[in-house]
Short mmCIF file of C-alpha atoms in Angstrom, two decimals:
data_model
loop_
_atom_site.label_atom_id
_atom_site.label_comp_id
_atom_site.label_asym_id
_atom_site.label_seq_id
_atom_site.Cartn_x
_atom_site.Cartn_y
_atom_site.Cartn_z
CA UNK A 83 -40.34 100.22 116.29
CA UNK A 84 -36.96 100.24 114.49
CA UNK A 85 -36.56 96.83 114.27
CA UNK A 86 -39.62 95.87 113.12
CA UNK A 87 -41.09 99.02 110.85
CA UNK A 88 -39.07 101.69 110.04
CA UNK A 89 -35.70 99.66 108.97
CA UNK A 90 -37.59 98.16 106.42
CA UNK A 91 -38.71 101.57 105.44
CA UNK A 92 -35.61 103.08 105.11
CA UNK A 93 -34.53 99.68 103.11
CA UNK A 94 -36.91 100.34 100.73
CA UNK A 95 -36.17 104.51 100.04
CA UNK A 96 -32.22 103.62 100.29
CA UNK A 97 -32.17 100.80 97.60
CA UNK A 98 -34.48 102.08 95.24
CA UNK A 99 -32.79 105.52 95.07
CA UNK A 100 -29.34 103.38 94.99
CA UNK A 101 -30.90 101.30 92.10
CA UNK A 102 -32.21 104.60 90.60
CA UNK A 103 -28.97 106.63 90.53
CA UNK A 104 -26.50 104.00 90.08
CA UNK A 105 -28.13 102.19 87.19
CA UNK A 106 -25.13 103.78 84.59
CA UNK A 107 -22.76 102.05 87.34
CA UNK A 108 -24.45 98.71 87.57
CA UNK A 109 -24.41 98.33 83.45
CA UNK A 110 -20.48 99.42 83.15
CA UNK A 111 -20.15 96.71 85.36
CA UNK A 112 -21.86 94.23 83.93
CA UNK A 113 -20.40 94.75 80.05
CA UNK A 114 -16.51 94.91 82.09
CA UNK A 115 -17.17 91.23 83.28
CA UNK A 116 -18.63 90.19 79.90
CA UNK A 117 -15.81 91.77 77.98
CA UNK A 118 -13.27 90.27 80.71
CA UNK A 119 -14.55 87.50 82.62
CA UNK A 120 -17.12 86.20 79.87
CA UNK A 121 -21.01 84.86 80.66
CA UNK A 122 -22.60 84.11 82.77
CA UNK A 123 -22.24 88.50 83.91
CA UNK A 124 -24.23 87.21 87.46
CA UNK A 125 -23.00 84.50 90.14
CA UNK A 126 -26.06 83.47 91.70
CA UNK A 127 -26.56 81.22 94.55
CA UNK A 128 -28.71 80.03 97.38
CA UNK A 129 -28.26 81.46 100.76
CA UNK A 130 -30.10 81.52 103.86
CA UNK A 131 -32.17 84.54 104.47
CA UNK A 132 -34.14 85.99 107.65
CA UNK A 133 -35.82 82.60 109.81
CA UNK A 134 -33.08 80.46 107.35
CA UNK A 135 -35.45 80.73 104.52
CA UNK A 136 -33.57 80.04 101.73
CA UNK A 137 -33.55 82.72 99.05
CA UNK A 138 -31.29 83.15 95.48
CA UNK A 139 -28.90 85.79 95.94
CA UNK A 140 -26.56 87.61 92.55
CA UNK A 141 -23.10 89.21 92.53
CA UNK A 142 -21.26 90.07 89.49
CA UNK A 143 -19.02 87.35 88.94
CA UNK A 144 -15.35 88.02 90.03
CA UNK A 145 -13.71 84.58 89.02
CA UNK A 146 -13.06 82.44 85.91
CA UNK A 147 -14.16 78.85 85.06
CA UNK A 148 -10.78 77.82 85.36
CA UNK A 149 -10.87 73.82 85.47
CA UNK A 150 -7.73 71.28 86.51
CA UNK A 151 -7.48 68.31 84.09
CA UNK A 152 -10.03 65.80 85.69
CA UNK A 153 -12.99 69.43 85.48
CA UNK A 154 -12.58 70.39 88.54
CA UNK A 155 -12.75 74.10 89.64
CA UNK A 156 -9.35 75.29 90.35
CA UNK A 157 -9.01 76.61 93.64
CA UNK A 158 -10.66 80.37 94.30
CA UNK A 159 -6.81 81.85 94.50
CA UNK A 160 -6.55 80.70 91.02
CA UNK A 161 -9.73 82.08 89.05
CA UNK A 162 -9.97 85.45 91.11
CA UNK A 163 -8.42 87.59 88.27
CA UNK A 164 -6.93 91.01 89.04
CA UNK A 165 -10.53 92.76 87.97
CA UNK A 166 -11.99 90.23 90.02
CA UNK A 167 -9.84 91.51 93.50
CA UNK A 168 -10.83 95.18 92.58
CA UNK A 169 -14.17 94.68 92.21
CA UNK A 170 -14.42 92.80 95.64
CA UNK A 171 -11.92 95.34 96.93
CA UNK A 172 -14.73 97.96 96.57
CA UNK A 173 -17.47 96.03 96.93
CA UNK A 174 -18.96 96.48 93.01
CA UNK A 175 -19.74 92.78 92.54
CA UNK A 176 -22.25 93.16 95.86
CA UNK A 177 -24.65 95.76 94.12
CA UNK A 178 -26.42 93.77 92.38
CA UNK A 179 -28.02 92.97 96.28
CA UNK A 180 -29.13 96.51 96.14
CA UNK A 181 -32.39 94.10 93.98
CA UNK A 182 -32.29 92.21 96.95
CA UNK A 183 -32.71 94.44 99.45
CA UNK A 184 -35.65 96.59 97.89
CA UNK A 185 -37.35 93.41 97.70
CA UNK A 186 -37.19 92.04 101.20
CA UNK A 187 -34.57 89.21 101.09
CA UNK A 188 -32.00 91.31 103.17
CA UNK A 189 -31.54 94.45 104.47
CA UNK A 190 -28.61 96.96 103.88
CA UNK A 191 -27.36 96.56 107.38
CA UNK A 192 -27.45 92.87 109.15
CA UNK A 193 -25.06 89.89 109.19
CA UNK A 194 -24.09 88.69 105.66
CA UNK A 195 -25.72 85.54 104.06
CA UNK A 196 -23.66 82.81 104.16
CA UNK A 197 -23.49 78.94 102.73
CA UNK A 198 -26.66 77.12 103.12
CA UNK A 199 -24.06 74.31 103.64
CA UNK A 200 -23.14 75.81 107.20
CA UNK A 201 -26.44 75.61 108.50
CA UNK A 202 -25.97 72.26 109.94
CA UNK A 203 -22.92 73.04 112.16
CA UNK A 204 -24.47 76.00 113.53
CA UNK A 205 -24.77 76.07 117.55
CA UNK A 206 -27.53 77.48 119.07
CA UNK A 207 -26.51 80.92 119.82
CA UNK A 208 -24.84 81.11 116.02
CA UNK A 209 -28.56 80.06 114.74
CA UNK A 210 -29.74 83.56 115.78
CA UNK A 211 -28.04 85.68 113.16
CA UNK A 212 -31.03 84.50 111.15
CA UNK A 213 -33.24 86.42 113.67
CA UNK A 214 -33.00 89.04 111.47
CA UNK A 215 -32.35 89.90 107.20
CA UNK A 216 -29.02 89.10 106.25
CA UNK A 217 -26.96 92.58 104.93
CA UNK A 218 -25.13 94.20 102.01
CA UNK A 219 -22.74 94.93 105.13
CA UNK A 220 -22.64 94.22 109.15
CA UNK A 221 -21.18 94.53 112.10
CA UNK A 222 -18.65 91.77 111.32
CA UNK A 223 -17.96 93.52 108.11
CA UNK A 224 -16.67 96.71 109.51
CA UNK A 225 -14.50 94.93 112.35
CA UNK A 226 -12.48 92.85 110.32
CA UNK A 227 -14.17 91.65 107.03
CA UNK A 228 -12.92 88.70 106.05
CA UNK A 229 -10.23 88.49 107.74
CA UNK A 230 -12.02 87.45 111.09
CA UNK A 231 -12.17 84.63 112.21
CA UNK A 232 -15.63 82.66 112.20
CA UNK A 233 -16.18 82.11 116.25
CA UNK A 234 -15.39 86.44 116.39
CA UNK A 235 -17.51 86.79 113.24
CA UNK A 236 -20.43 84.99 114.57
CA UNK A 237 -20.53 86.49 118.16
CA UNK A 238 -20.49 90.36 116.28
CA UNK A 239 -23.30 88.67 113.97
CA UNK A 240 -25.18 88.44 117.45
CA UNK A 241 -24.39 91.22 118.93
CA UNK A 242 -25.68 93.01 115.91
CA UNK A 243 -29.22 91.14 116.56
CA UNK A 244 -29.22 92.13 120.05
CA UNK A 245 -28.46 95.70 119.70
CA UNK A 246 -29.70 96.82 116.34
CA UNK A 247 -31.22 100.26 116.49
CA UNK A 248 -31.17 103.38 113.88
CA UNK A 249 -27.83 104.68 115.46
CA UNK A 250 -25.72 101.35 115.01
CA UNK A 251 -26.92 101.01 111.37
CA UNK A 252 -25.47 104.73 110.62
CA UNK A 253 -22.31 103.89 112.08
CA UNK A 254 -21.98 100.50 110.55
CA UNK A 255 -22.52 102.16 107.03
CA UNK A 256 -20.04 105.06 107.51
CA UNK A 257 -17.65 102.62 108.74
CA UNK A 258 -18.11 100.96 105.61
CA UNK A 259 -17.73 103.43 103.53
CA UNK A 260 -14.40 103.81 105.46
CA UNK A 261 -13.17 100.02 104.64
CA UNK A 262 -14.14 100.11 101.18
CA UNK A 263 -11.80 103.04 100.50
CA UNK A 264 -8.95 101.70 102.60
CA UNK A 265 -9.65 98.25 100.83
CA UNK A 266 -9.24 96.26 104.36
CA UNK A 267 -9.90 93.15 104.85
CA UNK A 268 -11.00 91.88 101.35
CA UNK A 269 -9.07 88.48 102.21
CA UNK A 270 -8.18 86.62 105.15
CA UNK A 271 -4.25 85.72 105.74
CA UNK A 272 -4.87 81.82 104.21
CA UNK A 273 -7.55 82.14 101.30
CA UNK A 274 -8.08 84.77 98.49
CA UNK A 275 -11.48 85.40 99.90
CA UNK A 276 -13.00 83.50 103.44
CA UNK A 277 -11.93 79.90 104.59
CA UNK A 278 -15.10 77.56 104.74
CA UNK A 279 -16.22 77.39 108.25
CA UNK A 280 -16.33 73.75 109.10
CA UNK A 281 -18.37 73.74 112.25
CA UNK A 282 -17.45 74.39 115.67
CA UNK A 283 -14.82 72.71 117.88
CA UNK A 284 -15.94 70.43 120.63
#
């Protein structure tokens, strides 16, 4: 009954009051990466959502347009500015998602969207994190972040799926609350944010 009513439910109540209350928030933010990061305010992109239906999600933008010589994006290491690393340090660039959430693209709790480039190099059991929304946070999120490694990420992205219930999402989101103020995990020990997963090894 969790699962497939009253999550979506409490979805609804959580990210509306969110949106309600933290509206002040979400426009200090937005005029901050104007002022320091310039326009576009939003990075928006395509990610696969709940059955991989593909869906547009936003984040304020955290990086420059840095270019090398030939216009080529200069690696992520090099355009994440230092307001960039505190806003993904406590999670500010993901409320914008809160929109998201309260309209049924993801969920505040499941296993985060990812590249619609990866879908291909899926296996079978990694297909089934789409089994359900994709989160603002997850079970991966609270055991690691980013600085998990894919194969561990996607087996807690399944194990979240299999057990989901009311009780797991309350402890995933006071765990979260407990990484965002300990600022753990925002990068993984090679990359500024995640390496690209580049499929699994045979």
């Amino acid at each position: 009954m969790y699962r497939h009513f009253f999550k979506r439910v409490l979805d609804i109540i959580i990210s509306f009051t969110a949106l309600w209350f933290l509206w002040p928030v979400l426009l200090a933010v937005a005029i901050l990466v104007r002022i320091k990061l310039g326009a576009p305010v939003l990075f928006s992109q395509e990610r696969p959502g709940k059955d991989e239906k593909i869906f547009r999600m936003y984040k304020f933008r955290t990086m420059t347009d840095e270019r090398d010589e030939k216009g080529d994006l200069l690696p992520d290491e090099k355009r994440l500015t230092p307001f960039g690393k505190f806003l993904r340090s406590t999670s500010l660039d993901e409320l914008p998602e809160l929109w998201a959430i309260f309209t049924g693209k993801m969920s505040l709790v499941g296993p985060r969207p990812l590249l619609v480039q990866y879908l291909p190099l899926y296996n079978a059991e990694q297909h089934r994190r789409h089994e359900v929304r994709p989160g603002l946070t997850g079970w991966a999120q609270v055991n690691g972040r980013n600085c998990v490694g894919w194969q561990e990420r996607f087996k807690l992205d399944v194990e979240y799926v299999d057990k989901m219930s009311l009780w797991m999402d309350i402890k995933i989101i006071f765990l979260t609350i407990k990484t965002v103020l300990v600022r753990e995990g925002i990068s993984s020990e090679t990359s500024a944010t995640m390496e690209y997963f580049l499929g699994n090894d045979e």
